[in-house]
Structures are given as structure tokens and as C-alpha cells.
Amino acid sequence: MHGARLVTPSMLVAFAIFGTLPFWITEIGLYRYLGVEILIWCIYALGFNLLMGYAGLPSFGHGAYFGIGAYACGLAQFELWANLWFCLAAGVVAAAVFGAVVAAFISHRRGIYFALMTIAFGQMFFFIASKWTSVTNGEDGLLNIARLPVELGFWNYPIRGNADFYWFVFACFVVCVVALWRLVNSPFGKVVQAIKQNEARMAFLGYRVALYKAVAFILSCAVAGFAGALFAMAQGGAFVQVMNLQWSGVIVLMVLIGGGFVSFWGPVLGTVLYFVARDLLGAYTEAWLLWFGLMFMAVVMFKPEGLAGIGQDALRKWRGLPRAPAAGWAWLRR
Amino acid sequence: MNATALFEARGLHMRFGDRVVLENVSLAFPEGQLSGIMGPNGAGKTTCFNVLTGRYRPTRGQVLFRGQDITGLSPHRIARLGVSRSFQLLNLFNDFTAEENVLVALPGLRDHGMNMARDVMADRSLRDRAAAVLDRVGLGAKGGIPARQLPYGDRRALEIGVALAADPAVLFLDEPTSGLGADAIGRLAELVRRLKGEVTIVAIEHDMEFLFGLADTIAVIHWGQVIRHGTPDALRADPWVRNSNLGRLK
């Protein structure tokens, strides 16, 4: 038992895979833009897992904050200042502010009540975004959001092409992974994990439980907003679909199937699986989501710890250690 | 017995609907002593603890800690004043190791709970303090074992360890021997005896031998009222206590 390192071996593996991805992804029949999508959704999923996997708070309306980040990025670009850092910050701040308002209402709840209220707020934001056409341009979406150049004062780097944009998103991914890994091993990270396991006991130990839940929620909204802002630039627009219930469900699906409850890397595995399945299965059948859904059901029934859980079991077996006890899903039982 | 009362309950009433669970309960727990609370099942002992530690607000009455009125404060506020409790039904962080269970209970971690950059496991002083607490409850060698994998007796000890890690001025123990066999009760009694004198303790207990061997004074609660109060010796001679079937008192 030692301290958590700033950079872990699994991080190096992940960085090596994603860092070389542009050189081999076309070789395996996929395309570069897929790498951009995967990394952005990985950031979103990692932030979401801070809430669901670490704090044990299921949000089924998280697409709202991803969408808010996307709109804020576009609006900041059009109305205020077309600067990359400013527009990304606008996405983060906007999502965090909306997250804070919602957190004020839901941080005293838990379990199914918490989940239901996240759906209610998510739907509310979705409908506002759909109807408030003067701001969001409604169903048509906020178009022509540019991939602004990376300005570092001494050096400007345009990221308009998918190849260059990929490197920028990869850099964002690296920063998010390192920061979130540090976060989950920090005092705050320990506290939210303890709250997930036993909220009442934490109150009797002097913790303001609702405050910690609120902060975890806001942080995860901020990360979603950041990913949303990147996604707006990736797609060249902000669209309302990502805010709907179905897309909010997709992020839950990705994190669960990947094994967010048992591993920091679960969300990444789940995201990769989702997008690769979409493109590979999708090439054969329109109904690929049906097969993905069946896969999800199989995971829920036979291995709720997800891909990461399967991996951990294999690793333990290889090292001759006993199987880990079942984890996760506790929030469904309270 | 002129020790000042560190913790005091004055005229507590607690009603759930039309059911009266506590009726005019007044108790004083002097500093440095071990005060026992006994009584049959359903007498209101645990409700009494829940009122004293902030889970319930009493219908009437006052709770005083160091002379300060803490009635109706939320559990986290009361805990921060230096009041800690263990639970009859184990209340651990099951996915955490024994060490992590104690770590999150340390005021040193609680006071920096919003810190998102420091690495907990690299914090020597914090981990040393956790190790010291584990040593005190006899789990020094088991810090790395997940709480759910510990044997029941060790989990009982850890339950106390978590409460103790909060560095309390007064420690409430709710049936610490619950579910333990005779050997394990003996070991737990040793542990509580060691803690006695270091911290003011209030213990609810079913096991009469355990309580009579350790407590300075004991209050007997029945039907939500304090019906007897005195030293173990005085209670031993009391005909009501002798005739009640509260336990096998030798």
C-alpha cells in the first residue's frame, strides 16, 4: 500500500494506445474522427463516473450538462470572444452553474429519489433547449461552431483538421485523466466513496454529507460541460439531441458496461466498446443498438462489475488470487 | 460522585405518533467515567442514543454537552463538537480496508475533506494516526483487509475504532458485544477497559456481566423511563434488578 502516483502504469498504457491511435486507426478499417468522438465521450464518462461510480449517485439526466456545455461554447464564440480557452471555460462554467442550481434541490436526496429528480431536471433543460429557439436555434441546432486555434501566447496552432483536432482532444484527455485520478485519491475522493458506502455514518462522523454530494454533482456537471464544449467544436455545432433522455441513458450504459463501479478505467472501456460496436455492428445492421442492448443485459445479469470487472477477475486468476467479492449496484438496493 | 457531567440529558420526551418511547429521561454522564445504560428490548435505549447524538430531535427536553445546549442539532454538528458513536448493527464502510475506515473518521481528514489535490495514502501523519487507532482496537496487523472480509469480532472492534478515530470527548457505544461469543466478549471488555479513562464512555449493553464489570454507574431504562440509577454494587443488591430477567447476573 503506497500513495497513488500522479501517473500510473494503466495511464501509460491508455496514453500509449490513444497517443498512437491516428497512426493505426485507418489500418483497422475505422477513421480518425471516431478517435475524436471516443476521447470526448471518455472525458464525459470519466466525469460521470465520479458521480455514479465513486459517489454512488446515479444521474439519468446528465446529457443536459453536456448539452449546456456545447451551447455555452457556441454562444461564447458567437457573442463574446472567439478564443478557444474562453469558449471551453464558458462550457465548463455554464454546466457547473446549472449543476449547482440542480444540486441545491437534489443533494439531500439519495437512491431512486435522487435519480428521478435528475431525470426531471434533465428533461426540463432538454425542453427549454428545444423550445428557446432564439438562443439555441431549436431543432436545427447552433451551427458553424468553429474549432478555434490553440493560442499559447508564444505559439498558435490551428486545429481545424481532424488530425490536429485529435491531438488537442488527446491533450485534454490526458489532463482530465491525471486530474480525476488525483481527485479520486484525494481526501475529497475518499469522502465521497465513503458517503456512497454509508451516508448515515459519515454524518455521525461530522461530515456535511449533502455538501459533498452537491460538490461531486457540480464537478461532474463541469466535466460534462467541458466534454460538451469540445463536442460542439468537433461536430461544428451544438444540437439538442444529446440532452434528451436517450442520450443521458447512453452515458449510464457506457459507464456501467465498462465497469465504472469497480474501476477508474471502466468508463473508458465502456465508451470504446460503445463506439466500436456502433461502427462495426452498425456496418452490418441498422439494429445494432438492439445487440448492444442485449450485451448490456448480459453484463447486468452475469457480471454487474462490467468489462473492468471481467478484466480484474482474469488478472486475479492469473496471479492466483481469490475472486473479488461482488461490488456495485448498491444504490439500486437502498 | 461529584465529577462534573460532561454530557447531560434533561427531561427528554420522545414520541413517535401516539407512542411514547422516552418519558422524562434525565441522565448525566460524568467526565472520565464509563456510564452504562441497560434495559430490556424495546425499552428505548437506542432511541435515547439517537436523541443524544442528533438522529432524532426530542419532543421535549434538553441535551447538554459541556453545558452547551445541543438539542436538535444535526448529527454532523454534534459529531464535530466531539461526540462519537458506534452502532448496534455494524455500520462500516464495507468496500474500504480497515485502515481506510479509520482514515475517513479522522478529524485530520475531515477538516480537509474538500481538498481535491492531496494524496491521502501518501500522507504519513494521517496514516500514522490511523495506524495508532487500529493498534488501540487490536487491529494493528489487519489494516489492509477490506472491512467486509474481516471476521465478525474484528468488525465489532473496527466499529469502535471508527468511532474512536473521530477523537471524541465522549464515546457512545450501542451494544458493543452484540452478536459476539463469550471469548470475543472477553476481548472486547479488555478493549473497553483500556479505553476507559482515556475517553468518557456511555454504553448501552445487554450483557450484564460485561456492563457490571466495567461501568462506574448504570441507569436502568424500562418502558422509556429511568427506573433505577446507581453503581453496579448498588444495583446488584436491588431487588428489582435481581428479579428481572435482564440477564444472567452471577
Coordinates of C-alpha atoms in Angstrom, one line a residue:
Chain A
M1 CA 0.0 0.0 0.0
H2 CA 1.6 3.2 -1.2
G3 CA 0.4 6.6 -2.3
A4 CA -1.4 7.0 -5.6
R5 CA 1.1 8.0 -8.2
L6 CA 0.5 11.0 -10.4
V7 CA 0.9 8.8 -13.5
T8 CA 0.1 5.1 -13.2
P9 CA 1.1 2.2 -15.5
S10 CA -2.5 1.9 -16.7
M11 CA -2.4 5.5 -17.6
L12 CA 0.7 5.0 -19.7
V13 CA -1.0 2.1 -21.5
A14 CA -4.1 4.2 -22.2
F15 CA -2.0 7.2 -23.3
A16 CA 0.2 4.9 -25.5
I17 CA -3.0 3.5 -27.2
F18 CA -4.7 6.8 -27.7
G19 CA -1.4 8.6 -28.4
T20 CA -0.7 6.3 -31.4
L21 CA -4.3 5.9 -32.5
P22 CA -4.1 8.2 -35.5
F23 CA -1.3 6.0 -36.9
W24 CA -3.2 2.8 -36.9
I25 CA -6.9 3.5 -36.7
T26 CA -7.4 3.7 -40.5
E27 CA -5.4 0.4 -40.8
I28 CA -8.1 -1.4 -38.9
G29 CA -10.9 0.0 -41.1
L30 CA -12.0 2.8 -38.8
Y31 CA -11.5 6.6 -39.2
R32 CA -9.8 9.4 -37.4
Y33 CA -12.9 11.3 -36.4
L34 CA -14.0 8.3 -34.4
G35 CA -11.0 8.8 -32.2
V36 CA -12.1 12.3 -31.5
E37 CA -15.6 11.2 -30.6
I38 CA -14.3 8.4 -28.3
L39 CA -11.9 10.6 -26.4
I40 CA -14.5 13.3 -25.8
W41 CA -17.0 10.8 -24.6
C42 CA -14.3 9.2 -22.5
I43 CA -13.9 12.6 -20.7
Y44 CA -17.6 12.9 -20.3
A45 CA -17.9 9.3 -19.0
L46 CA -14.9 9.7 -16.6
G47 CA -16.6 12.8 -15.1
F48 CA -19.9 11.0 -15.0
N49 CA -18.3 8.1 -13.1
L50 CA -17.1 10.5 -10.5
L51 CA -20.7 10.9 -9.6
M52 CA -22.1 7.4 -10.2
G53 CA -19.2 5.1 -9.5
Y54 CA -17.4 7.0 -6.8
A55 CA -20.1 9.0 -5.1
G56 CA -22.8 6.3 -5.8
L57 CA -25.2 9.0 -7.2
P58 CA -26.9 7.9 -10.4
S59 CA -27.8 10.7 -12.7
F60 CA -30.1 9.9 -15.6
G61 CA -30.2 13.4 -16.9
H62 CA -26.6 14.2 -17.4
G63 CA -26.9 14.8 -21.1
A64 CA -28.3 18.2 -20.1
Y65 CA -25.0 19.4 -18.8
F66 CA -23.1 18.0 -21.8
G67 CA -25.6 20.0 -24.0
I68 CA -25.4 23.1 -21.9
G69 CA -21.6 23.0 -22.3
A70 CA -21.9 22.7 -26.0
Y71 CA -24.4 25.6 -26.3
A72 CA -22.3 27.8 -24.0
C73 CA -19.2 27.1 -26.1
G74 CA -21.0 28.1 -29.2
L75 CA -22.7 31.2 -27.8
A76 CA -19.5 32.4 -26.2
Q77 CA -17.8 32.1 -29.6
F78 CA -20.5 34.0 -31.4
E79 CA -21.5 36.6 -28.9
L80 CA -18.5 37.2 -26.7
W81 CA -15.0 36.2 -27.6
A82 CA -13.8 33.7 -30.2
N83 CA -11.0 32.3 -28.1
L84 CA -10.5 28.6 -27.5
W85 CA -9.8 28.8 -23.8
F86 CA -12.5 31.2 -23.2
C87 CA -15.1 29.1 -25.0
L88 CA -14.1 25.9 -23.2
A89 CA -14.2 27.7 -19.9
A90 CA -17.7 29.0 -20.8
G91 CA -18.8 25.4 -21.3
V92 CA -17.4 24.4 -18.0
V93 CA -18.7 27.3 -16.0
A94 CA -22.2 27.2 -17.6
A95 CA -22.6 23.5 -16.9
A96 CA -21.3 24.0 -13.4
V97 CA -23.7 26.8 -12.7
F98 CA -26.7 24.9 -13.9
G99 CA -25.4 21.9 -12.0
A100 CA -25.2 24.0 -8.8
V101 CA -28.8 25.1 -9.1
V102 CA -29.9 21.5 -9.5
A103 CA -27.6 20.3 -6.8
A104 CA -29.3 22.7 -4.4
F105 CA -32.5 20.8 -4.9
I106 CA -31.2 17.2 -5.1
S107 CA -28.2 16.9 -2.8
H108 CA -30.4 16.0 0.2
R109 CA -31.9 13.0 -1.7
R110 CA -30.5 9.6 -2.4
G111 CA -31.1 6.4 -4.3
I112 CA -34.1 6.4 -6.6
Y113 CA -35.3 9.8 -5.5
F114 CA -32.1 11.4 -6.5
A115 CA -32.2 9.5 -9.8
L116 CA -35.8 10.6 -10.5
M117 CA -35.0 14.2 -9.8
T118 CA -32.0 14.2 -12.1
I119 CA -34.4 12.9 -14.9
A120 CA -36.9 15.7 -14.1
F121 CA -34.2 18.4 -14.3
G122 CA -32.6 16.8 -17.3
Q123 CA -35.9 16.8 -19.2
M124 CA -36.6 20.3 -18.2
F125 CA -33.4 21.6 -19.6
F126 CA -33.9 19.5 -22.7
F127 CA -37.3 21.0 -23.4
I128 CA -36.1 24.5 -22.7
A129 CA -33.2 24.0 -25.1
S130 CA -35.7 22.6 -27.7
K131 CA -38.1 25.5 -27.4
W132 CA -36.0 28.5 -26.8
T133 CA -35.1 28.9 -30.4
S134 CA -33.8 32.4 -30.2
V135 CA -30.9 31.2 -28.2
T136 CA -30.4 27.6 -29.2
N137 CA -31.9 27.6 -32.7
G138 CA -34.1 24.8 -31.6
E139 CA -34.2 21.5 -33.6
D140 CA -31.8 22.9 -36.2
G141 CA -29.0 23.4 -33.7
L142 CA -26.5 26.1 -33.2
L143 CA -24.4 25.8 -36.4
N144 CA -21.0 26.8 -37.6
I145 CA -19.2 26.5 -34.3
A146 CA -15.5 26.7 -35.2
R147 CA -12.6 24.8 -34.0
L148 CA -10.6 27.7 -32.7
P149 CA -6.8 27.8 -32.8
V150 CA -4.8 26.8 -29.7
E151 CA -3.3 30.1 -28.5
L152 CA -0.5 29.8 -26.1
G153 CA 0.7 33.3 -26.4
F154 CA 4.1 32.4 -27.9
W155 CA 2.7 29.8 -30.2
N156 CA -0.6 29.4 -32.2
Y157 CA -1.7 26.1 -33.5
P158 CA -4.7 25.7 -35.8
I159 CA -6.8 22.6 -35.1
R160 CA -9.3 22.8 -37.8
G161 CA -8.5 19.4 -39.4
N162 CA -9.5 16.2 -37.7
A163 CA -5.9 15.1 -37.3
D164 CA -4.8 18.3 -35.4
F165 CA -8.1 18.5 -33.5
Y166 CA -7.4 14.9 -32.4
W167 CA -4.1 15.9 -30.8
F168 CA -5.8 18.7 -28.9
V169 CA -8.6 16.5 -27.6
F170 CA -6.0 13.9 -26.7
A171 CA -4.1 16.5 -24.6
C172 CA -7.4 17.4 -22.9
F173 CA -8.0 13.7 -22.2
V174 CA -4.5 13.3 -20.6
V175 CA -5.1 16.3 -18.4
C176 CA -8.6 15.1 -17.3
V177 CA -7.3 11.6 -16.6
V178 CA -4.4 12.8 -14.4
A179 CA -6.6 15.4 -12.6
L180 CA -9.5 12.9 -12.0
W181 CA -7.1 10.2 -10.8
R182 CA -5.7 12.6 -8.3
L183 CA -9.1 13.7 -7.3
V184 CA -10.4 10.2 -6.6
N185 CA -7.4 9.6 -4.4
S186 CA -7.7 12.9 -2.5
P187 CA -9.4 13.5 0.8
F188 CA -12.5 14.6 -1.2
G189 CA -12.4 11.4 -3.3
K190 CA -12.2 9.2 -0.1
V191 CA -15.0 11.1 1.5
V192 CA -17.4 10.7 -1.5
Q193 CA -16.6 7.0 -1.7
A194 CA -17.3 6.7 2.0
I195 CA -20.6 8.5 1.5
K196 CA -21.5 6.1 -1.2
Q197 CA -21.0 3.2 1.2
N198 CA -22.6 4.6 4.2
E199 CA -24.1 8.1 4.2
A200 CA -25.5 8.0 7.7
R201 CA -22.2 7.0 9.3
M202 CA -20.5 9.9 7.6
A203 CA -23.0 12.3 9.1
F204 CA -22.3 10.8 12.5
L205 CA -18.5 11.4 11.8
G206 CA -19.1 15.1 11.4
Y207 CA -19.4 15.3 7.6
R208 CA -21.9 17.6 5.9
V209 CA -22.9 14.9 3.5
A210 CA -25.3 17.0 1.3
L211 CA -22.5 19.5 0.7
Y212 CA -20.1 16.7 -0.5
K213 CA -22.8 15.2 -2.7
A214 CA -23.5 18.7 -4.2
V215 CA -19.9 19.3 -5.0
A216 CA -19.5 15.9 -6.6
F217 CA -22.5 16.6 -8.7
I218 CA -21.3 20.0 -9.7
L219 CA -17.8 18.7 -10.6
S220 CA -19.3 16.0 -12.8
C221 CA -21.5 18.6 -14.5
A222 CA -18.5 20.7 -15.1
V223 CA -16.6 17.9 -16.7
A224 CA -19.7 17.1 -18.8
G225 CA -19.8 20.7 -19.9
F226 CA -16.1 20.6 -20.8
A227 CA -16.7 17.5 -22.9
G228 CA -19.8 19.1 -24.4
A229 CA -17.8 22.2 -25.4
L230 CA -15.2 20.0 -27.1
F231 CA -18.0 18.1 -28.8
A232 CA -19.6 21.3 -30.2
M233 CA -16.3 22.1 -31.8
A234 CA -15.8 18.6 -33.0
Q235 CA -19.2 18.5 -34.7
G236 CA -19.1 22.1 -35.7
G237 CA -22.4 22.7 -33.9
A238 CA -24.4 22.2 -30.8
F239 CA -27.5 20.0 -31.0
V240 CA -30.3 19.3 -28.6
Q241 CA -30.4 15.5 -29.1
V242 CA -27.5 14.9 -26.7
M243 CA -29.6 16.4 -24.0
N244 CA -32.5 14.0 -24.3
L245 CA -33.3 11.1 -22.1
Q246 CA -32.0 8.5 -24.5
W247 CA -28.5 10.1 -24.7
S248 CA -28.5 10.6 -21.0
G249 CA -29.1 6.9 -20.8
V250 CA -26.3 6.1 -23.2
I251 CA -23.7 7.6 -20.8
V252 CA -25.0 5.5 -18.0
L253 CA -24.9 2.5 -20.2
M254 CA -21.3 3.1 -21.2
V255 CA -20.1 3.6 -17.7
L256 CA -22.0 0.5 -16.4
I257 CA -21.0 -1.8 -19.2
G258 CA -17.4 -0.7 -18.8
G259 CA -17.4 -1.3 -15.1
G260 CA -17.3 2.2 -13.5
F261 CA -18.2 0.7 -10.1
V262 CA -15.1 -1.3 -9.8
S263 CA -12.5 0.6 -11.8
F264 CA -11.4 4.1 -12.7
W265 CA -11.0 2.9 -16.3
G266 CA -14.4 1.4 -16.6
P267 CA -15.9 4.4 -18.3
V268 CA -13.1 4.4 -20.9
L269 CA -13.6 0.8 -21.7
G270 CA -17.4 1.2 -22.0
T271 CA -17.0 4.3 -24.2
V272 CA -14.6 2.5 -26.6
L273 CA -16.9 -0.6 -26.7
Y274 CA -19.9 1.6 -27.5
F275 CA -18.4 3.5 -30.4
V276 CA -16.6 0.5 -31.8
A277 CA -19.8 -1.6 -31.6
R278 CA -21.7 1.3 -33.2
D279 CA -19.4 1.3 -36.2
L280 CA -18.7 -2.4 -36.5
L281 CA -22.1 -3.7 -35.7
G282 CA -23.7 -0.7 -37.4
A283 CA -22.0 -1.6 -40.6
Y284 CA -24.0 -4.9 -40.7
T285 CA -27.3 -3.9 -39.2
E286 CA -29.5 -0.9 -38.5
A287 CA -30.5 -2.6 -35.3
W288 CA -27.0 -2.5 -33.8
L289 CA -28.4 -0.8 -30.7
L290 CA -30.5 -3.9 -30.1
W291 CA -27.4 -6.1 -30.0
F292 CA -25.7 -3.6 -27.8
G293 CA -28.7 -3.5 -25.5
L294 CA -28.6 -7.3 -25.3
M295 CA -24.9 -7.1 -24.4
F296 CA -25.7 -4.7 -21.7
M297 CA -28.4 -7.0 -20.3
A298 CA -25.9 -9.9 -20.3
V299 CA -23.4 -7.7 -18.4
V300 CA -26.1 -6.7 -15.8
M301 CA -27.2 -10.3 -15.3
F302 CA -23.8 -12.1 -15.3
K303 CA -21.2 -9.6 -14.5
P304 CA -22.5 -6.3 -13.0
E305 CA -18.9 -5.2 -12.5
G306 CA -18.7 -4.8 -16.3
L307 CA -15.7 -5.1 -18.6
A308 CA -13.3 -3.8 -15.9
G309 CA -14.6 -6.5 -13.5
I310 CA -14.0 -9.2 -16.1
G311 CA -10.5 -7.9 -16.6
Q312 CA -9.9 -7.7 -12.8
D313 CA -11.1 -11.3 -12.4
A314 CA -8.8 -12.5 -15.1
L315 CA -5.9 -10.7 -13.6
R316 CA -6.6 -12.2 -10.2
K317 CA -6.9 -15.6 -11.6
W318 CA -3.6 -15.2 -13.4
R319 CA -1.9 -14.1 -10.2
G320 CA -3.6 -17.0 -8.3
L321 CA -5.6 -14.7 -6.0
P322 CA -9.2 -15.4 -4.9
R323 CA -12.1 -13.7 -6.7
A324 CA -13.1 -10.3 -5.5
P325 CA -16.5 -10.0 -3.8
A326 CA -19.3 -8.6 -5.8
A327 CA -19.5 -4.8 -5.7
G328 CA -21.5 -2.0 -7.2
W329 CA -25.2 -1.7 -7.7
A330 CA -25.7 -0.9 -4.0
W331 CA -27.6 2.2 -4.9
L332 CA -30.3 0.2 -6.5
R333 CA -31.0 -1.5 -3.2
R334 CA -31.4 1.4 -1.0
Chain B
M1 CA -19.6 11.2 42.9
N2 CA -19.0 14.9 42.3
A3 CA -17.5 14.6 38.9
T4 CA -18.9 17.3 36.6
A5 CA -21.4 16.0 34.0
L6 CA -19.8 16.2 30.6
F7 CA -22.9 15.2 28.8
E8 CA -26.4 15.6 30.2
A9 CA -30.0 14.8 29.2
R10 CA -32.7 16.8 31.0
G11 CA -36.3 15.6 30.9
L12 CA -36.3 14.0 27.5
H13 CA -39.6 13.0 26.0
M14 CA -39.7 11.3 22.6
R15 CA -43.0 10.4 20.9
F16 CA -43.5 8.7 17.6
G17 CA -47.1 9.4 16.7
D18 CA -49.0 8.4 19.8
R19 CA -46.4 6.0 21.0
V20 CA -44.3 7.4 23.9
V21 CA -40.8 6.0 23.6
L22 CA -39.0 8.1 26.2
E23 CA -40.6 9.7 29.1
N24 CA -38.9 12.3 31.3
V25 CA -35.5 10.7 30.9
S26 CA -32.8 12.6 32.7
L27 CA -29.2 11.3 32.7
A28 CA -25.8 12.7 33.5
F29 CA -22.6 11.3 32.2
P30 CA -19.6 12.5 34.2
E31 CA -16.3 13.1 32.5
G32 CA -13.8 10.3 32.5
Q33 CA -16.3 7.7 33.6
L34 CA -18.0 4.8 31.9
S35 CA -21.7 5.1 32.3
G36 CA -23.9 2.1 31.4
I37 CA -27.5 2.0 30.2
M38 CA -29.3 -1.2 30.4
G39 CA -32.9 -2.4 29.9
P40 CA -35.0 -5.0 28.1
N41 CA -35.5 -4.9 24.3
G42 CA -37.7 -2.1 23.2
A43 CA -37.1 -0.1 26.4
G44 CA -36.0 2.9 24.5
K45 CA -32.2 2.6 24.9
T46 CA -31.3 3.0 21.3
T47 CA -33.9 5.8 20.8
C48 CA -32.2 7.5 23.8
F49 CA -28.9 7.3 22.0
N50 CA -30.4 8.6 18.8
V51 CA -31.8 11.6 20.6
L52 CA -28.5 12.2 22.4
T53 CA -26.4 12.0 19.1
G54 CA -28.8 14.1 17.0
R55 CA -30.5 11.5 14.8
Y56 CA -33.9 12.5 16.4
R57 CA -35.0 15.8 17.9
P58 CA -36.7 15.1 21.2
T59 CA -40.3 16.0 21.5
R60 CA -39.4 17.8 24.8
G61 CA -36.3 18.2 26.9
Q62 CA -32.8 19.2 26.6
V63 CA -29.4 17.7 25.7
L64 CA -26.4 19.4 27.1
F65 CA -22.7 18.9 26.2
R66 CA -20.2 20.8 28.2
G67 CA -23.0 22.8 29.5
Q68 CA -24.0 23.9 25.9
D69 CA -27.5 23.1 24.6
I70 CA -27.1 20.8 21.6
T71 CA -30.8 19.7 21.5
G72 CA -31.9 19.2 17.9
L73 CA -28.6 19.9 16.3
S74 CA -27.9 17.8 13.2
P75 CA -25.7 14.7 13.7
H76 CA -22.7 16.2 11.9
R77 CA -22.7 19.3 14.1
I78 CA -22.9 17.2 17.3
A79 CA -20.1 14.9 16.0
R80 CA -17.9 17.9 15.3
L81 CA -18.3 19.0 19.0
G82 CA -16.6 15.8 20.0
V83 CA -19.4 13.3 20.3
S84 CA -18.9 10.0 18.6
R85 CA -20.9 6.8 18.5
S86 CA -20.8 3.2 17.4
F87 CA -23.8 1.2 16.2
Q88 CA -25.5 -1.9 17.3
L89 CA -25.9 -3.0 13.7
L90 CA -22.5 -2.8 12.2
N91 CA -22.2 0.4 10.3
L92 CA -18.9 0.3 8.5
F93 CA -17.5 1.2 5.1
N94 CA -17.5 -2.3 3.7
D95 CA -15.6 -1.7 0.5
F96 CA -12.9 0.1 2.3
T97 CA -10.0 -1.5 4.1
A98 CA -9.9 -1.4 7.9
E99 CA -7.3 1.4 7.6
E100 CA -9.5 3.4 5.2
N101 CA -12.5 3.0 7.5
V102 CA -10.4 4.7 10.3
L103 CA -8.9 7.3 7.9
V104 CA -12.2 8.8 6.9
A105 CA -13.1 9.1 10.5
L106 CA -10.0 11.1 11.5
P107 CA -10.6 14.8 12.1
G108 CA -7.4 15.4 10.2
L109 CA -9.1 14.1 7.1
R110 CA -12.5 15.6 7.8
D111 CA -11.1 19.1 8.3
H112 CA -9.5 18.9 4.8
G113 CA -12.4 16.9 3.2
M114 CA -12.7 19.3 0.3
N115 CA -9.1 19.0 -0.6
M116 CA -9.0 17.5 -4.1
A117 CA -5.3 17.6 -4.8
R118 CA -3.6 15.9 -1.9
D119 CA -2.9 12.2 -2.0
V120 CA -4.4 10.6 1.1
M121 CA -2.3 7.5 1.1
A122 CA 0.9 9.5 0.8
D123 CA 0.1 11.5 3.9
R124 CA 2.4 10.0 6.5
S125 CA 1.0 11.8 9.6
L126 CA -2.6 10.8 8.7
R127 CA -1.7 7.2 8.1
D128 CA 0.3 7.1 11.3
R129 CA -2.7 8.3 13.2
A130 CA -4.9 5.7 11.5
A131 CA -2.4 3.0 12.5
A132 CA -2.4 4.2 16.1
V133 CA -6.2 3.9 16.2
L134 CA -6.1 0.4 14.7
D135 CA -3.5 -0.6 17.3
R136 CA -5.7 0.7 20.1
V137 CA -8.6 -1.6 19.0
G138 CA -6.3 -4.5 18.3
L139 CA -6.4 -4.4 14.5
G140 CA -2.9 -3.2 14.0
A141 CA -2.0 -6.0 11.7
K142 CA -5.2 -6.0 9.7
G143 CA -5.3 -2.5 8.3
G144 CA -5.0 -3.7 4.7
I145 CA -8.0 -6.1 4.8
P146 CA -11.3 -4.9 3.4
A147 CA -13.9 -4.4 6.2
R148 CA -16.3 -6.9 4.6
Q149 CA -13.7 -9.7 4.7
L150 CA -12.8 -9.2 8.4
P151 CA -14.2 -11.8 10.9
Y152 CA -17.2 -10.6 12.9
G153 CA -15.3 -9.9 16.1
D154 CA -12.8 -7.8 14.3
R155 CA -15.6 -5.9 12.6
R156 CA -17.0 -5.2 16.1
A157 CA -13.6 -3.8 17.1
L158 CA -13.4 -1.8 13.9
E159 CA -16.9 -0.4 14.6
I160 CA -15.4 1.0 17.8
G161 CA -12.2 2.0 16.0
V162 CA -14.1 4.2 13.6
A163 CA -16.0 5.9 16.4
L164 CA -12.7 6.3 18.3
A165 CA -10.8 7.7 15.3
A166 CA -13.0 10.8 15.4
D167 CA -11.1 11.7 18.6
P168 CA -14.2 12.2 20.7
A169 CA -14.6 13.7 24.1
V170 CA -17.5 11.3 24.7
L171 CA -17.9 7.9 23.1
F172 CA -21.3 6.3 22.8
L173 CA -21.3 2.5 22.3
D174 CA -24.5 1.0 21.3
E175 CA -24.4 -2.7 22.3
P176 CA -20.8 -3.3 21.5
T177 CA -21.0 -7.0 22.3
S178 CA -24.0 -7.6 20.1
G179 CA -23.7 -11.0 18.3
L180 CA -20.4 -11.9 19.9
G181 CA -19.5 -15.2 21.6
A182 CA -18.1 -15.4 25.2
D183 CA -14.4 -15.3 24.2
A184 CA -14.9 -12.3 21.9
I185 CA -16.9 -10.5 24.6
G186 CA -13.9 -11.0 27.0
R187 CA -11.6 -9.5 24.4
L188 CA -13.9 -6.6 23.8
A189 CA -14.2 -6.0 27.6
E190 CA -10.4 -5.7 27.7
L191 CA -10.5 -3.2 24.9
V192 CA -13.2 -1.1 26.6
R193 CA -11.3 -1.3 29.9
R194 CA -8.2 0.1 28.2
L195 CA -10.3 2.9 26.6
K196 CA -11.9 3.8 29.9
G197 CA -10.1 6.7 31.5
E198 CA -8.9 7.9 28.1
V199 CA -12.3 8.9 27.0
T200 CA -15.7 9.4 28.6
I201 CA -17.8 6.4 27.6
V202 CA -21.5 5.7 27.6
A203 CA -22.5 2.2 26.7
I204 CA -25.8 0.5 26.1
E205 CA -25.4 -3.2 26.8
H206 CA -27.4 -6.3 27.1
D207 CA -24.7 -8.4 28.5
M208 CA -25.0 -7.7 32.3
E209 CA -21.6 -9.2 33.3
F210 CA -19.9 -7.0 30.7
L211 CA -21.6 -3.9 31.9
F212 CA -21.3 -4.6 35.6
G213 CA -17.7 -5.3 35.3
L214 CA -16.8 -2.1 33.6
A215 CA -19.3 0.7 34.4
D216 CA -18.9 3.3 37.1
T217 CA -22.7 3.9 37.2
I218 CA -25.6 2.2 35.4
A219 CA -29.0 3.5 34.5
V220 CA -31.8 1.0 34.0
I221 CA -34.4 2.1 31.4
H222 CA -37.7 0.3 31.2
W223 CA -40.8 1.5 29.3
G224 CA -39.0 4.6 28.3
Q225 CA -38.2 5.7 31.8
V226 CA -35.2 5.6 34.0
I227 CA -36.3 3.3 36.8
R228 CA -33.0 2.7 38.6
H229 CA -29.7 4.5 38.7
G230 CA -26.6 3.7 40.7
T231 CA -23.3 2.0 41.0
P232 CA -23.1 -1.7 39.9
D233 CA -22.8 -2.7 43.5
A234 CA -25.9 -0.8 44.5
L235 CA -27.8 -2.3 41.6
R236 CA -26.6 -5.8 42.3
A237 CA -28.4 -5.6 45.6
D238 CA -31.5 -4.1 44.1
P239 CA -34.5 -6.5 44.3
W240 CA -36.0 -5.3 41.0
V241 CA -32.8 -5.8 39.1
R242 CA -32.3 -9.2 40.8
N243 CA -35.7 -10.4 39.9
S244 CA -35.9 -9.0 36.4
N245 CA -34.7 -11.3 33.7
L246 CA -32.4 -8.7 32.2
G247 CA -29.5 -11.2 32.1
R248 CA -27.7 -13.9 33.8
L249 CA -26.1 -12.0 36.6
K250 CA -23.7 -14.1 38.6

